[in-house]
Amino acid sequence: MSKVDASEARTQPSSGGGEVGRLVVVPRRSYGIWIGTALTLVLSFFILRAFAVNPAFGWETAAGYLFHPSIMSGLLNTLILTVVIMALAIIIGTIVAIMRVSPSPVLRSFAGAYVWFFRGVPALIQLIFWFNLALLMRELSLTLPFVGEVFSIRTNDFMTPFFSAVLALSLCEAGYMAEIIRAGIKSVPSGQSEAARALGMPYRNILTRIVLPQAMRFVVPPTGNEAINLLKLTSLVTFIAVDDLFYSAQSIYARTFETIPLLIVVAFWYLAVVSIMSVGQHFLERRFGRSESRREPRVARVIRNAFGSRPKGAAT
């Protein structure tokens, strides 16, 4: 009796001929997947065993510091930094993105130079530069003709470590957000903007009422990824002595020399916050992409997302 795999059997006609009736469908064996799965399970076992039995990790010590007041204070500062910087980056990035798609060549050139500079210079260098701004300008003042000096302030009085971190990382992150938002704007068919202009709608209304609402569907997913990346990027503020989560852990293990347990505590809280943000990103994507979602049972969606299967009727 002949044997063929399932893909070949499906190509045969369903009616006619005893030859087809004698065929036996044999599922294709994926030996590579079986071997890879077995190796992955073995490797996972050895990794978990190494983490569990090695006393140098100090799991009990890490558990004791998990809710330490200094760690909680640093975690709160990290969250505040992330929210403030991300909000400013979205605002600045939106303005720069609109300038990049503006009809004015001057605005496009300025926005292009902004993105080129702040995406090209490493974030740590920008952070240290703004923190040491007083080396370039000892004070900032405003002088008006026929009025004289309106105000004057020493740079060190307002360029605190926290403000320097917010300013530097906001400008840096805005460069990436500008490209994300510009891509979202470009994803909207140009015919809609042309039709609105033909009806006499101002450019501002075209952006706020037509282009930007439709671009949100393409902007939200990468924005969520940038927010998660920014959360981890805030650990750089340790270099300018901002009391964030990592700096708080460093302050503790510099006294106790319990480096590994404190790093485990930091990693745990970063993973916890990133997990919560990932769930929020999922619901935001569902909210803005609901027009493309299929009406299928919730259990079926969960199974399909977990195993990567295609919904019925989807193109292959």
PDB file of C-alpha atoms in Angstrom, residues 11-311:
ATOM      1  CA  THR A  11      -3.752  17.567  -4.106  1.00  0.00           C
ATOM      2  CA  GLN A  12      -5.559  14.405  -5.285  1.00  0.00           C
ATOM      3  CA  PRO A  13      -9.180  14.669  -6.442  1.00  0.00           C
ATOM      4  CA  SER A  14     -11.723  13.663  -3.812  1.00  0.00           C
ATOM      5  CA  SER A  15     -13.915  11.597  -6.153  1.00  0.00           C
ATOM      6  CA  GLY A  16     -13.280   8.864  -8.661  1.00  0.00           C
ATOM      7  CA  GLY A  17     -10.825   6.008  -8.896  1.00  0.00           C
ATOM      8  CA  GLY A  18     -10.005   3.220  -6.477  1.00  0.00           C
ATOM      9  CA  GLU A  19      -6.380   4.334  -6.522  1.00  0.00           C
ATOM     10  CA  VAL A  20      -7.177   7.367  -4.374  1.00  0.00           C
ATOM     11  CA  GLY A  21      -9.203   5.292  -1.939  1.00  0.00           C
ATOM     12  CA  ARG A  22      -6.208   3.048  -1.240  1.00  0.00           C
ATOM     13  CA  LEU A  23      -3.957   5.961  -0.258  1.00  0.00           C
ATOM     14  CA  VAL A  24      -3.011   6.255   3.411  1.00  0.00           C
ATOM     15  CA  VAL A  25      -2.371   9.762   4.774  1.00  0.00           C
ATOM     16  CA  VAL A  26       0.754   9.842   6.942  1.00  0.00           C
ATOM     17  CA  PRO A  27       1.549  13.045   8.883  1.00  0.00           C
ATOM     18  CA  ARG A  28       4.902  14.567   8.088  1.00  0.00           C
ATOM     19  CA  ARG A  29       7.379  13.921  10.886  1.00  0.00           C
ATOM     20  CA  SER A  30       9.275  17.002  12.024  1.00  0.00           C
ATOM     21  CA  TYR A  31      12.383  15.436  13.513  1.00  0.00           C
ATOM     22  CA  GLY A  32      14.177  18.775  13.692  1.00  0.00           C
ATOM     23  CA  ILE A  33      11.453  20.258  15.884  1.00  0.00           C
ATOM     24  CA  TRP A  34      11.488  17.209  18.165  1.00  0.00           C
ATOM     25  CA  ILE A  35      15.260  17.368  18.588  1.00  0.00           C
ATOM     26  CA  GLY A  36      15.184  21.121  19.160  1.00  0.00           C
ATOM     27  CA  THR A  37      12.439  20.753  21.770  1.00  0.00           C
ATOM     28  CA  ALA A  38      14.349  18.053  23.630  1.00  0.00           C
ATOM     29  CA  LEU A  39      17.571  20.099  23.657  1.00  0.00           C
ATOM     30  CA  THR A  40      15.675  23.173  24.846  1.00  0.00           C
ATOM     31  CA  LEU A  41      14.104  21.252  27.731  1.00  0.00           C
ATOM     32  CA  VAL A  42      17.470  19.833  28.783  1.00  0.00           C
ATOM     33  CA  LEU A  43      19.134  23.254  28.594  1.00  0.00           C
ATOM     34  CA  SER A  44      16.279  24.833  30.587  1.00  0.00           C
ATOM     35  CA  PHE A  45      16.657  22.184  33.271  1.00  0.00           C
ATOM     36  CA  PHE A  46      20.381  22.865  33.715  1.00  0.00           C
ATOM     37  CA  ILE A  47      19.840  26.638  33.781  1.00  0.00           C
ATOM     38  CA  LEU A  48      17.097  26.414  36.419  1.00  0.00           C
ATOM     39  CA  ARG A  49      19.172  23.966  38.433  1.00  0.00           C
ATOM     40  CA  ALA A  50      22.190  26.285  38.354  1.00  0.00           C
ATOM     41  CA  PHE A  51      20.049  29.177  39.583  1.00  0.00           C
ATOM     42  CA  ALA A  52      18.438  27.095  42.309  1.00  0.00           C
ATOM     43  CA  VAL A  53      21.420  25.313  43.876  1.00  0.00           C
ATOM     44  CA  ASN A  54      24.111  28.011  43.603  1.00  0.00           C
ATOM     45  CA  PRO A  55      24.290  29.738  47.029  1.00  0.00           C
ATOM     46  CA  ALA A  56      26.106  32.741  45.544  1.00  0.00           C
ATOM     47  CA  PHE A  57      22.814  34.080  44.189  1.00  0.00           C
ATOM     48  CA  GLY A  58      21.591  34.705  47.739  1.00  0.00           C
ATOM     49  CA  TRP A  59      17.879  34.268  47.125  1.00  0.00           C
ATOM     50  CA  GLU A  60      16.997  34.793  50.791  1.00  0.00           C
ATOM     51  CA  THR A  61      18.983  38.032  50.878  1.00  0.00           C
ATOM     52  CA  ALA A  62      17.312  39.201  47.677  1.00  0.00           C
ATOM     53  CA  ALA A  63      13.868  38.447  49.113  1.00  0.00           C
ATOM     54  CA  GLY A  64      14.731  40.500  52.190  1.00  0.00           C
ATOM     55  CA  TYR A  65      15.620  43.564  50.102  1.00  0.00           C
ATOM     56  CA  LEU A  66      12.681  43.213  47.696  1.00  0.00           C
ATOM     57  CA  PHE A  67      10.495  45.742  49.529  1.00  0.00           C
ATOM     58  CA  HIS A  68      13.262  47.740  51.195  1.00  0.00           C
ATOM     59  CA  PRO A  69      12.242  51.422  51.609  1.00  0.00           C
ATOM     60  CA  SER A  70      15.225  52.619  49.590  1.00  0.00           C
ATOM     61  CA  ILE A  71      14.382  50.207  46.753  1.00  0.00           C
ATOM     62  CA  MET A  72      10.719  51.309  46.770  1.00  0.00           C
ATOM     63  CA  SER A  73      11.762  54.972  46.651  1.00  0.00           C
ATOM     64  CA  GLY A  74      14.093  54.295  43.722  1.00  0.00           C
ATOM     65  CA  LEU A  75      11.371  52.367  41.904  1.00  0.00           C
ATOM     66  CA  LEU A  76       8.967  55.283  42.325  1.00  0.00           C
ATOM     67  CA  ASN A  77      11.542  57.723  40.932  1.00  0.00           C
ATOM     68  CA  THR A  78      12.146  55.402  37.967  1.00  0.00           C
ATOM     69  CA  LEU A  79       8.421  55.310  37.193  1.00  0.00           C
ATOM     70  CA  ILE A  80       8.123  59.093  37.500  1.00  0.00           C
ATOM     71  CA  LEU A  81      11.090  59.568  35.172  1.00  0.00           C
ATOM     72  CA  THR A  82       9.604  57.164  32.621  1.00  0.00           C
ATOM     73  CA  VAL A  83       6.173  58.815  32.594  1.00  0.00           C
ATOM     74  CA  VAL A  84       7.472  62.410  32.443  1.00  0.00           C
ATOM     75  CA  ILE A  85      10.122  61.698  29.803  1.00  0.00           C
ATOM     76  CA  MET A  86       7.743  59.674  27.635  1.00  0.00           C
ATOM     77  CA  ALA A  87       5.048  62.364  27.788  1.00  0.00           C
ATOM     78  CA  LEU A  88       7.525  65.081  26.777  1.00  0.00           C
ATOM     79  CA  ALA A  89       9.021  62.845  24.070  1.00  0.00           C
ATOM     80  CA  ILE A  90       5.587  62.235  22.530  1.00  0.00           C
ATOM     81  CA  ILE A  91       4.802  65.960  22.490  1.00  0.00           C
ATOM     82  CA  ILE A  92       8.174  66.985  21.048  1.00  0.00           C
ATOM     83  CA  GLY A  93       8.242  64.017  18.677  1.00  0.00           C
ATOM     84  CA  THR A  94       4.788  64.863  17.318  1.00  0.00           C
ATOM     85  CA  ILE A  95       5.868  68.428  16.601  1.00  0.00           C
ATOM     86  CA  VAL A  96       9.057  67.273  14.900  1.00  0.00           C
ATOM     87  CA  ALA A  97       7.165  64.638  12.876  1.00  0.00           C
ATOM     88  CA  ILE A  98       4.672  67.242  11.641  1.00  0.00           C
ATOM     89  CA  MET A  99       7.598  69.472  10.690  1.00  0.00           C
ATOM     90  CA  ARG A 100       9.163  66.582   8.741  1.00  0.00           C
ATOM     91  CA  VAL A 101       6.038  66.180   6.579  1.00  0.00           C
ATOM     92  CA  SER A 102       5.472  69.925   6.290  1.00  0.00           C
ATOM     93  CA  PRO A 103       5.436  71.583   2.841  1.00  0.00           C
ATOM     94  CA  SER A 104       8.078  74.033   4.106  1.00  0.00           C
ATOM     95  CA  PRO A 105      11.641  72.946   3.198  1.00  0.00           C
ATOM     96  CA  VAL A 106      13.012  74.936   6.146  1.00  0.00           C
ATOM     97  CA  LEU A 107      10.859  73.051   8.651  1.00  0.00           C
ATOM     98  CA  ARG A 108      11.693  69.730   7.000  1.00  0.00           C
ATOM     99  CA  SER A 109      15.422  70.470   7.121  1.00  0.00           C
ATOM    100  CA  PHE A 110      15.334  71.541  10.775  1.00  0.00           C
ATOM    101  CA  ALA A 111      13.352  68.459  11.779  1.00  0.00           C
ATOM    102  CA  GLY A 112      15.666  66.192   9.790  1.00  0.00           C
ATOM    103  CA  ALA A 113      18.716  67.686  11.495  1.00  0.00           C
ATOM    104  CA  TYR A 114      17.078  67.227  14.901  1.00  0.00           C
ATOM    105  CA  VAL A 115      16.382  63.535  14.269  1.00  0.00           C
ATOM    106  CA  TRP A 116      19.865  63.021  12.803  1.00  0.00           C
ATOM    107  CA  PHE A 117      21.614  64.552  15.819  1.00  0.00           C
ATOM    108  CA  PHE A 118      19.606  63.184  18.745  1.00  0.00           C
ATOM    109  CA  ARG A 119      19.411  59.671  17.295  1.00  0.00           C
ATOM    110  CA  GLY A 120      23.092  59.671  16.377  1.00  0.00           C
ATOM    111  CA  VAL A 121      24.629  60.780  19.679  1.00  0.00           C
ATOM    112  CA  PRO A 122      24.503  58.113  22.437  1.00  0.00           C
ATOM    113  CA  ALA A 123      22.047  58.849  25.242  1.00  0.00           C
ATOM    114  CA  LEU A 124      24.742  58.636  27.932  1.00  0.00           C
ATOM    115  CA  ILE A 125      26.816  61.348  26.236  1.00  0.00           C
ATOM    116  CA  GLN A 126      23.769  63.602  25.980  1.00  0.00           C
ATOM    117  CA  LEU A 127      22.991  62.967  29.643  1.00  0.00           C
ATOM    118  CA  ILE A 128      26.464  63.942  30.822  1.00  0.00           C
ATOM    119  CA  PHE A 129      26.527  66.961  28.476  1.00  0.00           C
ATOM    120  CA  TRP A 130      23.326  68.500  29.859  1.00  0.00           C
ATOM    121  CA  PHE A 131      24.411  67.751  33.417  1.00  0.00           C
ATOM    122  CA  ASN A 132      27.605  69.728  32.809  1.00  0.00           C
ATOM    123  CA  LEU A 133      25.903  72.589  30.954  1.00  0.00           C
ATOM    124  CA  ALA A 134      27.235  75.008  33.565  1.00  0.00           C
ATOM    125  CA  LEU A 135      30.726  74.514  32.125  1.00  0.00           C
ATOM    126  CA  LEU A 136      29.490  76.216  28.940  1.00  0.00           C
ATOM    127  CA  MET A 137      27.059  78.753  30.390  1.00  0.00           C
ATOM    128  CA  ARG A 138      27.397  79.779  34.001  1.00  0.00           C
ATOM    129  CA  GLU A 139      24.091  81.634  33.921  1.00  0.00           C
ATOM    130  CA  LEU A 140      21.092  82.190  31.674  1.00  0.00           C
ATOM    131  CA  SER A 141      19.729  85.695  31.288  1.00  0.00           C
ATOM    132  CA  LEU A 142      17.226  87.574  29.129  1.00  0.00           C
ATOM    133  CA  THR A 143      17.960  91.129  28.041  1.00  0.00           C
ATOM    134  CA  LEU A 144      15.493  93.244  26.049  1.00  0.00           C
ATOM    135  CA  PRO A 145      16.271  96.462  24.164  1.00  0.00           C
ATOM    136  CA  PHE A 146      15.328  99.625  26.069  1.00  0.00           C
ATOM    137  CA  VAL A 147      14.363  97.450  29.045  1.00  0.00           C
ATOM    138  CA  GLY A 148      17.584  95.876  30.173  1.00  0.00           C
ATOM    139  CA  GLU A 149      17.996  92.581  31.918  1.00  0.00           C
ATOM    140  CA  VAL A 150      14.663  90.918  32.631  1.00  0.00           C
ATOM    141  CA  PHE A 151      15.950  87.957  34.614  1.00  0.00           C
ATOM    142  CA  SER A 152      19.148  86.071  35.273  1.00  0.00           C
ATOM    143  CA  ILE A 153      19.610  82.642  36.840  1.00  0.00           C
ATOM    144  CA  ARG A 154      22.646  80.531  37.544  1.00  0.00           C
ATOM    145  CA  THR A 155      22.737  77.330  35.518  1.00  0.00           C
ATOM    146  CA  ASN A 156      23.534  75.149  38.512  1.00  0.00           C
ATOM    147  CA  ASP A 157      20.431  76.415  40.308  1.00  0.00           C
ATOM    148  CA  PHE A 158      18.016  74.718  37.902  1.00  0.00           C
ATOM    149  CA  MET A 159      20.137  72.115  36.106  1.00  0.00           C
ATOM    150  CA  THR A 160      19.741  69.553  38.873  1.00  0.00           C
ATOM    151  CA  PRO A 161      20.461  65.865  38.230  1.00  0.00           C
ATOM    152  CA  PHE A 162      16.742  65.077  37.943  1.00  0.00           C
ATOM    153  CA  PHE A 163      16.054  67.970  35.551  1.00  0.00           C
ATOM    154  CA  SER A 164      19.141  67.106  33.493  1.00  0.00           C
ATOM    155  CA  ALA A 165      17.940  63.517  33.168  1.00  0.00           C
ATOM    156  CA  VAL A 166      14.451  64.597  32.077  1.00  0.00           C
ATOM    157  CA  LEU A 167      15.793  67.117  29.556  1.00  0.00           C
ATOM    158  CA  ALA A 168      18.440  64.862  28.033  1.00  0.00           C
ATOM    159  CA  LEU A 169      16.361  61.713  27.718  1.00  0.00           C
ATOM    160  CA  SER A 170      13.276  63.613  26.521  1.00  0.00           C
ATOM    161  CA  LEU A 171      15.187  65.198  23.641  1.00  0.00           C
ATOM    162  CA  CYS A 172      16.853  61.881  22.812  1.00  0.00           C
ATOM    163  CA  GLU A 173      13.631  59.857  22.915  1.00  0.00           C
ATOM    164  CA  ALA A 174      11.786  62.522  20.893  1.00  0.00           C
ATOM    165  CA  GLY A 175      14.064  61.770  17.954  1.00  0.00           C
ATOM    166  CA  TYR A 176      12.833  58.173  17.869  1.00  0.00           C
ATOM    167  CA  MET A 177       9.210  59.126  18.503  1.00  0.00           C
ATOM    168  CA  ALA A 178       9.356  61.610  15.622  1.00  0.00           C
ATOM    169  CA  GLU A 179      10.225  58.827  13.192  1.00  0.00           C
ATOM    170  CA  ILE A 180       7.508  56.553  14.612  1.00  0.00           C
ATOM    171  CA  ILE A 181       4.846  59.233  14.282  1.00  0.00           C
ATOM    172  CA  ARG A 182       6.082  60.270  10.829  1.00  0.00           C
ATOM    173  CA  ALA A 183       5.774  56.662   9.669  1.00  0.00           C
ATOM    174  CA  GLY A 184       2.239  56.568  11.057  1.00  0.00           C
ATOM    175  CA  ILE A 185       1.332  59.754   9.218  1.00  0.00           C
ATOM    176  CA  LYS A 186       2.777  58.391   5.983  1.00  0.00           C
ATOM    177  CA  SER A 187       0.727  55.212   6.378  1.00  0.00           C
ATOM    178  CA  VAL A 188      -2.525  57.152   5.884  1.00  0.00           C
ATOM    179  CA  PRO A 189      -3.474  57.231   2.171  1.00  0.00           C
ATOM    180  CA  SER A 190      -2.587  60.604   0.662  1.00  0.00           C
ATOM    181  CA  GLY A 191      -5.874  60.706  -1.224  1.00  0.00           C
ATOM    182  CA  GLN A 192      -7.719  61.541   1.978  1.00  0.00           C
ATOM    183  CA  SER A 193      -5.575  64.620   2.598  1.00  0.00           C
ATOM    184  CA  GLU A 194      -5.942  65.693  -1.024  1.00  0.00           C
ATOM    185  CA  ALA A 195      -9.714  65.353  -0.823  1.00  0.00           C
ATOM    186  CA  ALA A 196      -9.779  67.418   2.380  1.00  0.00           C
ATOM    187  CA  ARG A 197      -7.638  70.133   0.777  1.00  0.00           C
ATOM    188  CA  ALA A 198      -9.965  70.153  -2.230  1.00  0.00           C
ATOM    189  CA  LEU A 199     -12.832  70.867   0.163  1.00  0.00           C
ATOM    190  CA  GLY A 200     -10.907  73.828   1.596  1.00  0.00           C
ATOM    191  CA  MET A 201     -10.022  72.255   4.956  1.00  0.00           C
ATOM    192  CA  PRO A 202      -7.005  73.907   6.656  1.00  0.00           C
ATOM    193  CA  TYR A 203      -3.809  71.890   7.047  1.00  0.00           C
ATOM    194  CA  ARG A 204      -4.152  71.916  10.847  1.00  0.00           C
ATOM    195  CA  ASN A 205      -7.633  70.374  10.701  1.00  0.00           C
ATOM    196  CA  ILE A 206      -6.469  67.768   8.182  1.00  0.00           C
ATOM    197  CA  LEU A 207      -3.819  66.617  10.639  1.00  0.00           C
ATOM    198  CA  THR A 208      -5.940  66.660  13.793  1.00  0.00           C
ATOM    199  CA  ARG A 209      -9.187  65.305  12.341  1.00  0.00           C
ATOM    200  CA  ILE A 210      -8.131  62.980   9.522  1.00  0.00           C
ATOM    201  CA  VAL A 211      -4.468  61.983   9.530  1.00  0.00           C
ATOM    202  CA  LEU A 212      -3.451  61.647  13.191  1.00  0.00           C
ATOM    203  CA  PRO A 213      -6.523  59.648  14.360  1.00  0.00           C
ATOM    204  CA  GLN A 214      -5.930  57.074  11.607  1.00  0.00           C
ATOM    205  CA  ALA A 215      -2.168  57.042  12.223  1.00  0.00           C
ATOM    206  CA  MET A 216      -2.682  56.002  15.852  1.00  0.00           C
ATOM    207  CA  ARG A 217      -3.309  52.412  14.763  1.00  0.00           C
ATOM    208  CA  PHE A 218       0.267  52.279  13.418  1.00  0.00           C
ATOM    209  CA  VAL A 219       1.846  54.485  16.099  1.00  0.00           C
ATOM    210  CA  VAL A 220       0.665  52.705  19.265  1.00  0.00           C
ATOM    211  CA  PRO A 221       2.586  49.379  18.941  1.00  0.00           C
ATOM    212  CA  PRO A 222       6.074  50.886  18.405  1.00  0.00           C
ATOM    213  CA  THR A 223       5.304  53.584  20.992  1.00  0.00           C
ATOM    214  CA  GLY A 224       4.650  50.884  23.561  1.00  0.00           C
ATOM    215  CA  ASN A 225       7.972  49.286  22.684  1.00  0.00           C
ATOM    216  CA  GLU A 226       9.729  52.639  23.050  1.00  0.00           C
ATOM    217  CA  ALA A 227       8.131  53.183  26.467  1.00  0.00           C
ATOM    218  CA  ILE A 228       9.414  49.796  27.633  1.00  0.00           C
ATOM    219  CA  ASN A 229      12.856  50.580  26.230  1.00  0.00           C
ATOM    220  CA  LEU A 230      12.797  53.983  27.942  1.00  0.00           C
ATOM    221  CA  LEU A 231      12.039  52.371  31.302  1.00  0.00           C
ATOM    222  CA  LYS A 232      15.275  50.418  31.025  1.00  0.00           C
ATOM    223  CA  LEU A 233      17.139  53.400  29.563  1.00  0.00           C
ATOM    224  CA  THR A 234      16.469  55.413  32.727  1.00  0.00           C
ATOM    225  CA  SER A 235      19.068  53.268  34.487  1.00  0.00           C
ATOM    226  CA  LEU A 236      21.664  55.533  32.822  1.00  0.00           C
ATOM    227  CA  VAL A 237      20.716  58.361  35.203  1.00  0.00           C
ATOM    228  CA  THR A 238      22.763  56.521  37.822  1.00  0.00           C
ATOM    229  CA  PHE A 239      25.852  58.134  36.237  1.00  0.00           C
ATOM    230  CA  ILE A 240      24.662  61.602  37.332  1.00  0.00           C
ATOM    231  CA  ALA A 241      23.510  60.444  40.802  1.00  0.00           C
ATOM    232  CA  VAL A 242      19.749  60.452  40.275  1.00  0.00           C
ATOM    233  CA  ASP A 243      18.142  58.289  42.953  1.00  0.00           C
ATOM    234  CA  ASP A 244      16.486  55.744  40.672  1.00  0.00           C
ATOM    235  CA  LEU A 245      16.029  52.009  41.196  1.00  0.00           C
ATOM    236  CA  PHE A 246      19.523  51.031  40.091  1.00  0.00           C
ATOM    237  CA  TYR A 247      21.192  53.853  42.052  1.00  0.00           C
ATOM    238  CA  SER A 248      19.330  52.793  45.216  1.00  0.00           C
ATOM    239  CA  ALA A 249      20.558  49.215  44.798  1.00  0.00           C
ATOM    240  CA  GLN A 250      24.106  50.449  44.192  1.00  0.00           C
ATOM    241  CA  SER A 251      23.980  52.515  47.381  1.00  0.00           C
ATOM    242  CA  ILE A 252      23.063  49.417  49.366  1.00  0.00           C
ATOM    243  CA  TYR A 253      25.538  46.914  47.922  1.00  0.00           C
ATOM    244  CA  ALA A 254      28.346  49.497  48.110  1.00  0.00           C
ATOM    245  CA  ARG A 255      27.959  49.187  51.903  1.00  0.00           C
ATOM    246  CA  THR A 256      27.037  45.521  52.281  1.00  0.00           C
ATOM    247  CA  PHE A 257      28.957  44.025  49.297  1.00  0.00           C
ATOM    248  CA  GLU A 258      25.855  41.938  48.473  1.00  0.00           C
ATOM    249  CA  THR A 259      26.079  42.770  44.787  1.00  0.00           C
ATOM    250  CA  ILE A 260      24.356  39.773  43.189  1.00  0.00           C
ATOM    251  CA  PRO A 261      21.259  39.715  45.460  1.00  0.00           C
ATOM    252  CA  LEU A 262      20.691  43.445  44.905  1.00  0.00           C
ATOM    253  CA  LEU A 263      21.046  43.062  41.151  1.00  0.00           C
ATOM    254  CA  ILE A 264      18.452  40.284  41.319  1.00  0.00           C
ATOM    255  CA  VAL A 265      16.105  42.671  43.126  1.00  0.00           C
ATOM    256  CA  VAL A 266      16.612  45.322  40.423  1.00  0.00           C
ATOM    257  CA  ALA A 267      16.056  42.782  37.653  1.00  0.00           C
ATOM    258  CA  PHE A 268      12.881  41.523  39.364  1.00  0.00           C
ATOM    259  CA  TRP A 269      11.290  44.974  39.550  1.00  0.00           C
ATOM    260  CA  TYR A 270      12.237  45.847  35.982  1.00  0.00           C
ATOM    261  CA  LEU A 271      10.696  42.578  34.787  1.00  0.00           C
ATOM    262  CA  ALA A 272       7.559  43.178  36.860  1.00  0.00           C
ATOM    263  CA  VAL A 273       7.006  46.694  35.522  1.00  0.00           C
ATOM    264  CA  VAL A 274       7.773  45.657  31.924  1.00  0.00           C
ATOM    265  CA  SER A 275       5.249  42.818  32.229  1.00  0.00           C
ATOM    266  CA  ILE A 276       2.543  45.225  33.393  1.00  0.00           C
ATOM    267  CA  MET A 277       3.386  47.657  30.605  1.00  0.00           C
ATOM    268  CA  SER A 278       3.231  44.837  28.054  1.00  0.00           C
ATOM    269  CA  VAL A 279      -0.299  43.966  29.185  1.00  0.00           C
ATOM    270  CA  GLY A 280      -1.316  47.609  28.897  1.00  0.00           C
ATOM    271  CA  GLN A 281       0.224  47.782  25.430  1.00  0.00           C
ATOM    272  CA  HIS A 282      -1.789  44.725  24.399  1.00  0.00           C
ATOM    273  CA  PHE A 283      -5.087  46.340  25.394  1.00  0.00           C
ATOM    274  CA  LEU A 284      -4.125  49.632  23.720  1.00  0.00           C
ATOM    275  CA  GLU A 285      -3.379  47.810  20.483  1.00  0.00           C
ATOM    276  CA  ARG A 286      -6.736  46.052  20.705  1.00  0.00           C
ATOM    277  CA  ARG A 287      -8.442  49.399  21.325  1.00  0.00           C
ATOM    278  CA  PHE A 288      -6.933  51.137  18.300  1.00  0.00           C
ATOM    279  CA  GLY A 289      -6.974  48.079  16.051  1.00  0.00           C
ATOM    280  CA  ARG A 290     -10.497  46.895  16.823  1.00  0.00           C
ATOM    281  CA  SER A 291     -11.653  47.612  13.274  1.00  0.00           C
ATOM    282  CA  GLU A 292      -9.430  44.764  12.040  1.00  0.00           C
ATOM    283  CA  SER A 293     -10.282  42.288  14.794  1.00  0.00           C
ATOM    284  CA  ARG A 294     -12.427  39.314  13.911  1.00  0.00           C
ATOM    285  CA  ARG A 295     -15.450  38.341  15.923  1.00  0.00           C
ATOM    286  CA  GLU A 296     -14.378  35.028  17.348  1.00  0.00           C
ATOM    287  CA  PRO A 297     -14.711  33.489  20.815  1.00  0.00           C
ATOM    288  CA  ARG A 298     -12.267  34.722  23.433  1.00  0.00           C
ATOM    289  CA  VAL A 299     -11.011  31.181  24.143  1.00  0.00           C
ATOM    290  CA  ALA A 300     -10.325  30.654  20.430  1.00  0.00           C
ATOM    291  CA  ARG A 301      -8.359  33.920  20.276  1.00  0.00           C
ATOM    292  CA  VAL A 302      -6.268  32.942  23.300  1.00  0.00           C
ATOM    293  CA  ILE A 303      -5.472  29.530  21.793  1.00  0.00           C
ATOM    294  CA  ARG A 304      -4.687  31.046  18.395  1.00  0.00           C
ATOM    295  CA  ASN A 305      -2.343  33.667  19.908  1.00  0.00           C
ATOM    296  CA  ALA A 306      -0.641  31.090  22.119  1.00  0.00           C
ATOM    297  CA  PHE A 307       0.078  28.576  19.368  1.00  0.00           C
ATOM    298  CA  GLY A 308       0.405  30.974  16.445  1.00  0.00           C
ATOM    299  CA  SER A 309      -2.357  29.336  14.378  1.00  0.00           C
ATOM    300  CA  ARG A 310      -4.206  31.190  11.655  1.00  0.00           C
ATOM    301  CA  PRO A 311      -7.893  32.021  11.890  1.00  0.00           C
TER     302      PRO A 311
END
